[in-house]
Coordinates of C-alpha atoms in Angstrom, one line a residue:
Chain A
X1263 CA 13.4 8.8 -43.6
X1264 CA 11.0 12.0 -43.9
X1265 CA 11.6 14.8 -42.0
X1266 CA 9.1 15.6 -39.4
X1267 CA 8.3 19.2 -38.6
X1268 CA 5.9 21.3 -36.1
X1269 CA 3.6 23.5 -38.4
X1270 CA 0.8 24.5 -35.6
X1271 CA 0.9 24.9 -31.7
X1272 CA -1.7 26.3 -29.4
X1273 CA -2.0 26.5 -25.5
X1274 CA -4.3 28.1 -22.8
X1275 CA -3.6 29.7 -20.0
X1276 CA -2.3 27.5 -17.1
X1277 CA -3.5 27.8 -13.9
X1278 CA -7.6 26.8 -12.6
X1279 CA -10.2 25.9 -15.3
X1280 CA -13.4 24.9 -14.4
X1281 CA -13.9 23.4 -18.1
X1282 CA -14.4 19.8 -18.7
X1283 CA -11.4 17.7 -20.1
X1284 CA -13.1 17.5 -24.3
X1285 CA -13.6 22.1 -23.7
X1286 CA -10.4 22.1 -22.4
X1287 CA -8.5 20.2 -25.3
X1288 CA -10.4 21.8 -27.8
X1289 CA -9.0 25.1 -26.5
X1290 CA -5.7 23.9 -27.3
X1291 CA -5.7 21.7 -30.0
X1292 CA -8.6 24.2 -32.5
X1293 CA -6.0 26.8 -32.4
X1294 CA -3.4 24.3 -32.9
X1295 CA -5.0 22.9 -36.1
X1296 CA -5.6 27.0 -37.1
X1297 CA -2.1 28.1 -36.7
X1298 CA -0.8 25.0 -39.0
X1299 CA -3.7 25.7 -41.5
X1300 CA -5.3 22.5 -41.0
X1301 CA -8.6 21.2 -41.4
X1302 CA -9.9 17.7 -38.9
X1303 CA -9.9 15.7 -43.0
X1304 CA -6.4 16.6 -43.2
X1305 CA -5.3 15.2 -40.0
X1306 CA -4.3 11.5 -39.9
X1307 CA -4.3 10.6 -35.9
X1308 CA -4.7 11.6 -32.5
X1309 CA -1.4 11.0 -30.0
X1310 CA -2.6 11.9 -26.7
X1311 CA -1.1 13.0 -23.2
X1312 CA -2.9 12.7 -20.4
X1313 CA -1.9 11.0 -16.9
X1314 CA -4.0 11.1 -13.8
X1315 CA -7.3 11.4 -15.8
X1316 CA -8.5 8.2 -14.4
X1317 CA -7.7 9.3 -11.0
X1318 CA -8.3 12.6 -10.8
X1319 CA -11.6 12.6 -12.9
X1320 CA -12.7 8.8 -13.6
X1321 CA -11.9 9.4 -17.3
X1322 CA -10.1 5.8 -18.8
X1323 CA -10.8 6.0 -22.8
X1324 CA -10.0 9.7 -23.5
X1325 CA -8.3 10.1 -26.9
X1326 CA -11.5 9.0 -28.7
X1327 CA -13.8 11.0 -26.5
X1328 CA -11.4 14.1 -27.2
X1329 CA -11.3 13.5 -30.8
X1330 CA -14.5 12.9 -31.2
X1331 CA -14.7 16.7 -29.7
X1332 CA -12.3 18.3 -32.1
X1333 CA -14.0 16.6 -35.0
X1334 CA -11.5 14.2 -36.0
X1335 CA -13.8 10.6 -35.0
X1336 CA -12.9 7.9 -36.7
X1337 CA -8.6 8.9 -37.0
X1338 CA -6.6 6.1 -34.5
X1339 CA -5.9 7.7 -31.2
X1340 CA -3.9 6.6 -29.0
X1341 CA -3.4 7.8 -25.1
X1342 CA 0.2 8.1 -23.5
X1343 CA 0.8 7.2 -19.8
X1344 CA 4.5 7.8 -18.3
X1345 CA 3.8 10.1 -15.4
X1346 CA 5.3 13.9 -16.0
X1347 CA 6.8 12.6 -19.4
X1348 CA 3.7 11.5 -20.9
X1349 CA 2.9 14.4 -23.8
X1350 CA 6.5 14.4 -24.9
X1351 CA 5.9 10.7 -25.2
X1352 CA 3.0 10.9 -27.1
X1353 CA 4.9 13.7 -29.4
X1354 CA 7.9 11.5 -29.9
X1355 CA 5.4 9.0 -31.0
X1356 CA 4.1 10.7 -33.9
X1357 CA 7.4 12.4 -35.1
X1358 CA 8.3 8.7 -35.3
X1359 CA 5.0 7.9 -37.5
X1360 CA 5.3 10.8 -39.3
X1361 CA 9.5 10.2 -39.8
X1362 CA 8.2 6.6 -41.2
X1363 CA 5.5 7.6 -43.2
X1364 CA 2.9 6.0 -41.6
X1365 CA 1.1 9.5 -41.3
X1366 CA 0.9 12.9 -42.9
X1367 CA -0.1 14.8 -40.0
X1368 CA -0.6 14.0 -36.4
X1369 CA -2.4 16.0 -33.6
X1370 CA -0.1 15.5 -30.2
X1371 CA -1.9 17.1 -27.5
X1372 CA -2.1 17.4 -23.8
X1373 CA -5.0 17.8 -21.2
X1374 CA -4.7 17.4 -17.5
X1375 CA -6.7 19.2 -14.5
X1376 CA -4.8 19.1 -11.5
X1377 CA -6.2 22.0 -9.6
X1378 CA -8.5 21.9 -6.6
X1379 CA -11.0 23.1 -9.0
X1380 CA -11.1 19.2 -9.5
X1381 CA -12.7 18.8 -6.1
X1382 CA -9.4 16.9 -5.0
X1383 CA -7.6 18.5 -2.0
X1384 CA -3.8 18.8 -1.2
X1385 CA -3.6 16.1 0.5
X1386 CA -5.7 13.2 -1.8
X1387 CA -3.6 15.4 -5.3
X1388 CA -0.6 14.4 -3.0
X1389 CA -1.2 10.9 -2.8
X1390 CA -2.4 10.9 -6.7
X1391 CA 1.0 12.3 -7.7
X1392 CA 2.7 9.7 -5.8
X1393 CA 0.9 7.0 -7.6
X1394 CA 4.2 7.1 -9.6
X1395 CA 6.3 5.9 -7.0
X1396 CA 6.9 2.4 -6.4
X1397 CA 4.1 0.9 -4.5
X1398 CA 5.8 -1.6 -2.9
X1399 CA 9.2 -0.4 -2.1
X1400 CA 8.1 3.5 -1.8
X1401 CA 4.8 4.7 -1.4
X1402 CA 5.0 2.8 1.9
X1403 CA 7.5 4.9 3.1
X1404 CA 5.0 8.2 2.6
X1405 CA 7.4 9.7 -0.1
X1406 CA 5.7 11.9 -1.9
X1407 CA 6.8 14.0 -5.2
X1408 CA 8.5 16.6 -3.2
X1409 CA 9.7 14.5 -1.4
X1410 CA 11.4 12.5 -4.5
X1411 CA 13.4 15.5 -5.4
X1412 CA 14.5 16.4 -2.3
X1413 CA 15.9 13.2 -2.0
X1414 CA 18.0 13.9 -5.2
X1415 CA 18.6 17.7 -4.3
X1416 CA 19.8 17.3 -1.0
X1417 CA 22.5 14.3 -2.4
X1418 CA 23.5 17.3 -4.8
X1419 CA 23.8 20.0 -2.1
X1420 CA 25.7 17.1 0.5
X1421 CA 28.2 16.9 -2.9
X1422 CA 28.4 19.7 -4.3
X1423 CA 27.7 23.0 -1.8
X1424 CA 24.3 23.6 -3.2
X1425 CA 22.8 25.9 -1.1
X1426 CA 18.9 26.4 -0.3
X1427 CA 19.5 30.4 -1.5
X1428 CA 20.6 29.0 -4.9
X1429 CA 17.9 26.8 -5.1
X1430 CA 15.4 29.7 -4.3
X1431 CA 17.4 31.7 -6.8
X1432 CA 15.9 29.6 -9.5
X1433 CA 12.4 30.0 -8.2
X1434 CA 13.1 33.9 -8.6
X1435 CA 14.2 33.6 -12.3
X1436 CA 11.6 31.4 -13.0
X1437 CA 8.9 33.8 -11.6
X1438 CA 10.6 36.8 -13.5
X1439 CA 10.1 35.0 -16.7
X1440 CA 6.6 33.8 -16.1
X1441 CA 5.6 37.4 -15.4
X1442 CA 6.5 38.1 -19.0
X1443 CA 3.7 34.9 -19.7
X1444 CA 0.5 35.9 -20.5
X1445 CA -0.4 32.3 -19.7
X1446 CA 1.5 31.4 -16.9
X1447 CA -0.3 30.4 -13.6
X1448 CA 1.7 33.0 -11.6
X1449 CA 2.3 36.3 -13.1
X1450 CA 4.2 37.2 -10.3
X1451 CA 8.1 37.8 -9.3
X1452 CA 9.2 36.8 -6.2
X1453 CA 12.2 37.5 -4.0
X1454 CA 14.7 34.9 -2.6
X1455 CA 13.8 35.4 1.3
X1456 CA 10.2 35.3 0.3
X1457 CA 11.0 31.6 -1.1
X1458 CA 13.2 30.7 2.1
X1459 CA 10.5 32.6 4.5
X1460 CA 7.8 29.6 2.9
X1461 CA 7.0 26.6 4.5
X1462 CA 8.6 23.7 4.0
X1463 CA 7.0 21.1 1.6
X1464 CA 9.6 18.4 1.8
X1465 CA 13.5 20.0 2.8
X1466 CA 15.1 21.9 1.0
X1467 CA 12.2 23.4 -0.7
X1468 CA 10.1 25.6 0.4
X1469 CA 6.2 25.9 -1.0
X1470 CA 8.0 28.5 -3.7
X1471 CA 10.4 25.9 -4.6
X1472 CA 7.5 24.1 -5.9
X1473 CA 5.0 23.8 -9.1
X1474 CA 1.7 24.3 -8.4
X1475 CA -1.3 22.0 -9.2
X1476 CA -2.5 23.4 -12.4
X1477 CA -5.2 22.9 -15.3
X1478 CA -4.1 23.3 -18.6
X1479 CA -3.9 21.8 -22.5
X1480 CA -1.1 22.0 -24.9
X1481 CA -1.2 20.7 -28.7
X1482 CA 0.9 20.8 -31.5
X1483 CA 0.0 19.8 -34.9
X1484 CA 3.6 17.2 -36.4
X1485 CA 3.5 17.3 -40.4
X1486 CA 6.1 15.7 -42.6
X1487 CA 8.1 18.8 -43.9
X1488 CA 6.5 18.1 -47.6
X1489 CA 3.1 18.2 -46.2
X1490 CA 3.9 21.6 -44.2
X1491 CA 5.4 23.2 -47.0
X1492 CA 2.1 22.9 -48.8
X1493 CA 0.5 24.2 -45.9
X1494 CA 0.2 28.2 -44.7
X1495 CA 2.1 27.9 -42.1
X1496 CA 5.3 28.9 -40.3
X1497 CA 7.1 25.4 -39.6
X1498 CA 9.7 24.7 -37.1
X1499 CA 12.0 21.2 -37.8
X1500 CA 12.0 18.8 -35.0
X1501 CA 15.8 18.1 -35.4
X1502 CA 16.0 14.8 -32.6
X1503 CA 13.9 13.1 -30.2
X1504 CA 15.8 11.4 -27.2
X1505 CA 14.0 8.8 -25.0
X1506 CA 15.6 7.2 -22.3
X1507 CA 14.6 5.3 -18.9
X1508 CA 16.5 4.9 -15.4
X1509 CA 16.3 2.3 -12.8
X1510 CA 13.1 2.4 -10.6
X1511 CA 13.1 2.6 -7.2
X1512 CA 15.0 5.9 -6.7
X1513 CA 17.3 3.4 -4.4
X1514 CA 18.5 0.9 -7.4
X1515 CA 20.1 4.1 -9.4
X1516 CA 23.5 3.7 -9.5
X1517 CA 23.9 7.9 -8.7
X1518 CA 19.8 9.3 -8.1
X1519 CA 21.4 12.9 -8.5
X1520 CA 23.1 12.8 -11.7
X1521 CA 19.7 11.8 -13.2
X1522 CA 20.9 9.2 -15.4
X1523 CA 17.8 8.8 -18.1
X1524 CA 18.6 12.4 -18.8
X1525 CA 22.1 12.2 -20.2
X1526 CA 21.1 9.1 -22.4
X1527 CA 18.4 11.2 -23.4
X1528 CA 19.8 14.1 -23.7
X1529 CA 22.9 12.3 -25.4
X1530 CA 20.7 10.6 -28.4
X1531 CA 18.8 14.0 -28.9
X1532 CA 22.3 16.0 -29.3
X1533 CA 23.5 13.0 -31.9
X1534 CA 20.1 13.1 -33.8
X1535 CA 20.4 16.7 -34.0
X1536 CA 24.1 17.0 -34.9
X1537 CA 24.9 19.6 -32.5
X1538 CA 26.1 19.6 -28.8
X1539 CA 25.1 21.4 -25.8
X1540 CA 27.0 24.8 -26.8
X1541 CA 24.9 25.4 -30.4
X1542 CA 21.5 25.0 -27.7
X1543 CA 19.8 28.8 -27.5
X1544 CA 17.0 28.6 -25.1
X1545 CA 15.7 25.5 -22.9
X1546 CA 12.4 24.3 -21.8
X1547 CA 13.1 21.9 -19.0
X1548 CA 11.3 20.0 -16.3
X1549 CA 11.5 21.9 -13.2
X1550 CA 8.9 20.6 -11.3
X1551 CA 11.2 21.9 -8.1
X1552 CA 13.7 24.5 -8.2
X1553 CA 16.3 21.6 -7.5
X1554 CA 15.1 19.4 -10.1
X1555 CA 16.2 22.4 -12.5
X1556 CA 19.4 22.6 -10.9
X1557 CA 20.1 18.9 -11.6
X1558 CA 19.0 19.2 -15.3
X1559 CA 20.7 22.0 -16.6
X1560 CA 24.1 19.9 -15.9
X1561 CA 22.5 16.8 -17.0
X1562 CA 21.9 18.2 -20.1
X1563 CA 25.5 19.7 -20.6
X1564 CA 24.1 23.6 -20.2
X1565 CA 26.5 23.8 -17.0
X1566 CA 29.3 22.0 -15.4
X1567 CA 27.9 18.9 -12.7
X1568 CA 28.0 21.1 -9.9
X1569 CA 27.7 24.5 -11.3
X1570 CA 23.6 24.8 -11.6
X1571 CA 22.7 26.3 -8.7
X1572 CA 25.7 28.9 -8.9
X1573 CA 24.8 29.5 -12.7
X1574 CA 20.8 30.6 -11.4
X1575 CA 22.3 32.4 -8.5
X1576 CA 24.3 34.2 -11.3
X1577 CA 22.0 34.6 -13.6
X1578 CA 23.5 32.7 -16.3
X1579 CA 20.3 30.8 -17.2
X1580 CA 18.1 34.2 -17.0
X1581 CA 17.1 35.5 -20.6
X1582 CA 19.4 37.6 -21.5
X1583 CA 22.0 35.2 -19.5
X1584 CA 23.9 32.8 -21.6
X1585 CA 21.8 29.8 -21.9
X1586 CA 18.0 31.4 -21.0
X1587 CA 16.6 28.2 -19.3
X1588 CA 12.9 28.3 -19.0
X1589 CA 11.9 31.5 -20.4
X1590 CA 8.1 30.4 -20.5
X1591 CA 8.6 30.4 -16.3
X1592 CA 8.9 27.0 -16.6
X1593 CA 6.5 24.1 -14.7
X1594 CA 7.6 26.6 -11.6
X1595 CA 5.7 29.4 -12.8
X1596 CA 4.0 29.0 -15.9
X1597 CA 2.3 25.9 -14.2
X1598 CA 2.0 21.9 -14.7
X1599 CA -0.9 20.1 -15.5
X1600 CA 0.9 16.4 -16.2
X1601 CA -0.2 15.7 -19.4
X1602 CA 0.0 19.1 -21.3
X1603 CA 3.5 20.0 -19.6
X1604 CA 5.5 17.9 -22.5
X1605 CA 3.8 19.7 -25.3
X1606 CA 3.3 22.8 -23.5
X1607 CA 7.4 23.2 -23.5
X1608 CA 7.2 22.6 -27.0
X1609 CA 4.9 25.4 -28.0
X1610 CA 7.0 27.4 -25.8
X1611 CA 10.0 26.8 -28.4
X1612 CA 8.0 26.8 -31.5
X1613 CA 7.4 30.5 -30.8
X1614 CA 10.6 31.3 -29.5
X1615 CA 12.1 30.3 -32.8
X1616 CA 9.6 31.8 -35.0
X1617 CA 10.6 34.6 -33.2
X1618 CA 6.9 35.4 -31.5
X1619 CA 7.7 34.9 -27.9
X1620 CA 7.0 38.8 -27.2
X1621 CA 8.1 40.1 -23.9
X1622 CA 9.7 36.4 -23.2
X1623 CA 11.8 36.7 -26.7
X1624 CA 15.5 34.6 -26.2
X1625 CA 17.4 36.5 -29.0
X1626 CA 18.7 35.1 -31.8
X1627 CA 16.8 31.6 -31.0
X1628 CA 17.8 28.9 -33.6
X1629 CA 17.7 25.8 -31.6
X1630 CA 15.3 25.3 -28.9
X1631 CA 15.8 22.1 -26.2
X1632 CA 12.9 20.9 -24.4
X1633 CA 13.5 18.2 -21.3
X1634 CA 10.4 16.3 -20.1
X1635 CA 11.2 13.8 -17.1
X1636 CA 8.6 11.5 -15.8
X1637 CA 8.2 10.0 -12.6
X1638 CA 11.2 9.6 -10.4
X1639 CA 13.7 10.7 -12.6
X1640 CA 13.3 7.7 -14.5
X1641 CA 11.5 8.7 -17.3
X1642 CA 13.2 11.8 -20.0
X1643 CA 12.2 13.1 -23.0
X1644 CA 14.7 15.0 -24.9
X1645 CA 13.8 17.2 -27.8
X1646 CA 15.9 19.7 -30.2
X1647 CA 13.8 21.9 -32.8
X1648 CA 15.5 24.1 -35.3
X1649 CA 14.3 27.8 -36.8
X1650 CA 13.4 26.8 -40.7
X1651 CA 16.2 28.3 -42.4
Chain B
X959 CA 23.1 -15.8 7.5
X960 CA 21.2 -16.4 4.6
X961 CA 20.9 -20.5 5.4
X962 CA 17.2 -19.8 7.2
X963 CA 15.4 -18.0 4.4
X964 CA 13.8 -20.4 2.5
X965 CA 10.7 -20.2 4.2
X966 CA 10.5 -16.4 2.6
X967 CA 11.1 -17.6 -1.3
X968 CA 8.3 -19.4 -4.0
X969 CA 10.0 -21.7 -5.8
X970 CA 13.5 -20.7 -4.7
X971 CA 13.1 -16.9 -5.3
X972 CA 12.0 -14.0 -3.0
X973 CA 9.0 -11.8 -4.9
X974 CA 6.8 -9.3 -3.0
X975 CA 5.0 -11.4 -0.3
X976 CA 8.5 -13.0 0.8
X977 CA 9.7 -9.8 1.5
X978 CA 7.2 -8.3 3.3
X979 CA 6.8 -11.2 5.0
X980 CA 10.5 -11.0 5.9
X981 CA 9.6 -7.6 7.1
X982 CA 6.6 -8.9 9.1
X983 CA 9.1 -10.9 10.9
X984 CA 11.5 -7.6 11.3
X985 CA 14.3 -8.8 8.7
X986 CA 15.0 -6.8 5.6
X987 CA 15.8 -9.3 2.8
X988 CA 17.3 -8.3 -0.7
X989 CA 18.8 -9.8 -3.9
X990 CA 22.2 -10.1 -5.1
X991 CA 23.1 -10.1 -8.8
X992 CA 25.7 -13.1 -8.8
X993 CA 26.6 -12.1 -12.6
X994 CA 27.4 -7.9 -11.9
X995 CA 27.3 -8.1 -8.3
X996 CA 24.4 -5.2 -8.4
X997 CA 22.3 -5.9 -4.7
X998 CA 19.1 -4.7 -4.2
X999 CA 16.4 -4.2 -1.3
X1000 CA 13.6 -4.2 -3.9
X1001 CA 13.3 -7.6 -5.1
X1002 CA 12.9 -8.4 -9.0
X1003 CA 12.0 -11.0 -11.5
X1004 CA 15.6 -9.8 -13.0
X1005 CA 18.4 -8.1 -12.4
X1006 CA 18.2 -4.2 -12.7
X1007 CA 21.7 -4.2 -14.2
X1008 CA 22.2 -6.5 -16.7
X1009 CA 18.9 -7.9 -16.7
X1010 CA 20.2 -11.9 -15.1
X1011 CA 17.7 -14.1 -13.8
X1012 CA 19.9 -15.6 -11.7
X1013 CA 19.5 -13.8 -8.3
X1014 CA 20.6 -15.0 -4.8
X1015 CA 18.4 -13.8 -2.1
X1016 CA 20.2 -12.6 0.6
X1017 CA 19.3 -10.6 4.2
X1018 CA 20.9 -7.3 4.2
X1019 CA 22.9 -5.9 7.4
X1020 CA 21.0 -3.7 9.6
X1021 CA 23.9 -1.5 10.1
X1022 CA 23.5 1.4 7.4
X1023 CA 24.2 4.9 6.6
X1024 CA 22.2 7.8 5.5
X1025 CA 22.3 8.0 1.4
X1026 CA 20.0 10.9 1.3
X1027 CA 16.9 12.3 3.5
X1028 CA 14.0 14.4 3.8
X1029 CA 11.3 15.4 6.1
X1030 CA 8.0 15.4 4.5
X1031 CA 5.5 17.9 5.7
X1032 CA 2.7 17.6 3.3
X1033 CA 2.0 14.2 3.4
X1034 CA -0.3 12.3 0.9
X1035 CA -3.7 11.3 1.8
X1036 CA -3.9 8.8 5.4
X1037 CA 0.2 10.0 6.1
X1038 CA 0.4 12.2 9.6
X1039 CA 3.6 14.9 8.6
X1040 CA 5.8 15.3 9.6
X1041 CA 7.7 12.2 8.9
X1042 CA 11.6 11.8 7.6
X1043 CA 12.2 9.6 4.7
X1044 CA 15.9 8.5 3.6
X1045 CA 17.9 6.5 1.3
X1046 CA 19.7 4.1 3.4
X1047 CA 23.2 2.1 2.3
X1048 CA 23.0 -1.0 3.7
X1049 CA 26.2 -3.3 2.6
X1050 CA 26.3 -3.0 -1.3
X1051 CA 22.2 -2.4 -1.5
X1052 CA 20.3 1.3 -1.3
X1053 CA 16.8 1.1 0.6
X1054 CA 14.1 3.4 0.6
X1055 CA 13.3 3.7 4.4
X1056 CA 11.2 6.1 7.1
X1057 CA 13.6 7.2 9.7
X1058 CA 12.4 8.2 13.5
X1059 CA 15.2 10.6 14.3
X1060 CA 16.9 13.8 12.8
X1061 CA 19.3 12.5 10.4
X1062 CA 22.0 14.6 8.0
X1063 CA 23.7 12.6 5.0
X1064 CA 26.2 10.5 6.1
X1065 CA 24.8 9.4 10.0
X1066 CA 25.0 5.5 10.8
X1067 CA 21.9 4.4 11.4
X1068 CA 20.4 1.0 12.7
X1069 CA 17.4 -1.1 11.0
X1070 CA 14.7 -1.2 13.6
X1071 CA 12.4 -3.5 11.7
X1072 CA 8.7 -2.8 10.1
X1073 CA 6.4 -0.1 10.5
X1074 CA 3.0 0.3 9.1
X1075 CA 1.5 2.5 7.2
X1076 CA -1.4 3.2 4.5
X1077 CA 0.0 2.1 1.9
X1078 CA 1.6 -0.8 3.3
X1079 CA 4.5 -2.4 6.0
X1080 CA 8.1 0.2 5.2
X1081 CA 11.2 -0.5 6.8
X1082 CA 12.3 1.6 9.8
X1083 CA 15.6 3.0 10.7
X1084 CA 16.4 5.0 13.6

């Protein structure tokens, strides 16, 4: 099997774009192409993220409208749907390809806008979001995405002693870090009574223990490793994909808080990789709420189950901390438009371990872990890249 | 107390229309998983499990206990917050429930039959 690697990423800023979906892709995925050295002939397909595009913007046959964009008409595209998760999907898709030898090179991006620049208010975004609950046996009930996580947050606090401080602790970390992103959607810290003195969204979180509604695109260009060492770029190894699902509704889990499809995730990406939680240096992960951080950073072995909110609260999983946990400022800070978030974690790492992450910088960052979860927990991604050596 | 149900099931199982119908009729119906005794409250073609098709559709107790809850205050689109919404343990099955009363984790509570909303019919528990 060939070895798949990352050899170009490229972002925008996160937060409100007036931009159309096709201007705001090709912001991503250009510089994408640039950074690996690429040219549209040398790229084989198109593996695309995007969610709520139907929904939020009456767009249902994207990926060719987005290649046709960037230049690349004519490659196969292919759109990914699986809620939060989908980007990371559509990545895991062409490191797959790309592993079998199907392609050379594969543009993965991600485009969502989520923002009431849309035209979509709180309230019709809210109900949107919560198209990824069951319709029958929990939409009915008025649960909304908040209100998801608080479900499996305030299981972990009844358990363990999770307190709503420790929650908002993560929310501070989170802003710290995002401050140090140039394209983060808040470039602002907060302060712990600031979170608690929010309103509620859903208990236990506060407005500040959740992301905001953001517009954004993410791309990174996957090359087989013999392709990428022909190119002039500075290629990071994807070392193991994990992809694993969970019971839906929230009800049938067996345990909604330990956040099953995460550890099986989690578990094959580790095995792939050849490396266990201990050899990870910084993390990417899906904290969409400040408890569903909490909850992943022990499903993903980084802490003890039990010992997430203490470990924010302590500021274990602060760069410079042991384990620096979303140094980007995470979905919490940096933003989260659906679709990009997947990818947009994974341009985080490629610069961390090319060692261009600037202010943001996790020292010494040799293996990066990204976690993309989808839906109500039941959808996860797990991704481990290595620095080239 | 499962004898009377057959008017709720197509062609001996319960799908989505038996159920609500059940709930019409203020009775919260489930399925039980004869093969890993997994029980449900959101009926399936299969077992969640271990994936058996052979499922017994049974009525759940209306005696339960709070799982996990929350009170939503931004509600989607058509929703009037604030509302409470819970994870209710009812026998061997978890539903997904609105609750009309303050509720921590562990409170018995008591099925109190449908209530509407826009999205569709939601069992109550109070």
């Amino acid at each position: 099997m060939r070895e798949a690697t990352i050899a170009g990423a490229g972002m925008t800023r996160f937060g409100v774009h007036e931009s159309t979906l096709p201007e705001l892709f090709a912001d991503a995925a250009l510089p994408a192409m640039d950074d690996a050295g690429v040219e549209a002939a040398d790229i084989d397909a198109l593996y695309l993220g995007n969610t709520m595009g139907g929904q939020i913007e009456g767009e249902s046959h994207l990926a060719p409208t987005l290649a046709s964009h960037v230049g690349l008409a004519g490659v196969p595209c292919q759109r990914f749907e699986d809620a939060c998760a989908t980007s990371s999907n559509a990545f895991k898709h062409a490191v797959r390809a790309v592993e079998a030898g199907h392609h050379d090179a594969v543009l993965v991006g991600g485009v969502e806008r989520c923002s009431a620049a849309t035209g979509r208010e709180t309230d019709e975004m809210t109900r949107i979001f919560a198209s990824a609950a069951h319709g029958t046996y929990e939409r009915p009930t008025g649960l909304t995405f908040p209100g998801v996580f608080a479900l499996l947050t305030k299981r972990h606090m009844h358990e363990y002693g999770t307190t709503e401080e420790q929650l908002a602790e993560v929310a501070v970390k989170n802003h710290y870090h995002g401050s140090l992103n140039p394209r983060a959607h808040f470039g602002k810290e907060t302060t712990v009574e600031e979170v608690l003195e929010g309103p509620i969204v859903a208990d236990p979180f506060h407005l500040h223990d959740c992301c905001p509604f953001s517009d954004g695109a993410a791309a990174v260009v996957v090359a087989s490793a013999e392709v990428a060492a022909e190119l002039d770029c500075d290629l990071v190894p994807v070392a193991g994909v994990g992809h694993a699902t969970d019971v839906v509704p929230i009800a049938d889990k067996a345990h909604p808080s330990v956040t099953r499809s995460a550890r099986d995730a989690a578990s094959q990406a580790y095995e792939t990789a050849r490396i266990g939680p201990d050899d990870v240096d910084v993390v990417e992960l899906h904290d969409c709420f400040t408890g569903a951080e909490v909850l992943a950073t022990e499903a993903l072995g980084l802490v003890e189950d039990g010992q997430g909110g203490p470990a924010a609260a302590a500021g274990r999983t602060s760069l410079g901390g042991e384990i620096p946990v979303n140094p980007s400022g995470g979905l919490k800070a940096k933003g989260h438009p659906l679709g990009a978030t997947g990818v947009a974690q994974l341009v985080e790492l490629t610069e961390q371990l090319r060692g261009d992450a600037g202010d943001r910088q996790v020292e010494d960052a040799d293996v990066g872990l990204a976690h993309n979860l989808g839906g109500d927990a039941a959808t996860t991604v797990v991704t481990v890249l290595e620095a080239a050596r | 107390m499962t004898s009377d149900l057959g008017q709720y099931l197509s062609d001996g199982e319960l799908g989505v229309d038996g159920w609500t119908a059940a709930l019409e009729d203020d009775r919260l119906l489930g399925q039980a998983c004869p093969d890993c005794e997994h029980v449900t409250a959101a009926p399936k073609a299969a077992c969640a499990r271990c994936g058996s098709r052979d499922l017994d559709p049974v009525e759940l107790p209306e005696e339960g206990t709070v799982y996990s809850a929350t009170r939503v205050e931004v509600a989607p689109e058509g929703f009037a917050a604030p509302y409470t919404v819970a994870l209710v343990t009812v026998g061997d099955a978890r539903v997904t429930a609105r609750i009309d009363a303050d509720v921590e984790i562990g409170d018995d509570v008591r099925f109190q039959g449908a209530t509407e909303s826009p999205e569709g019919l939601t069992p109550l528990f109070g």
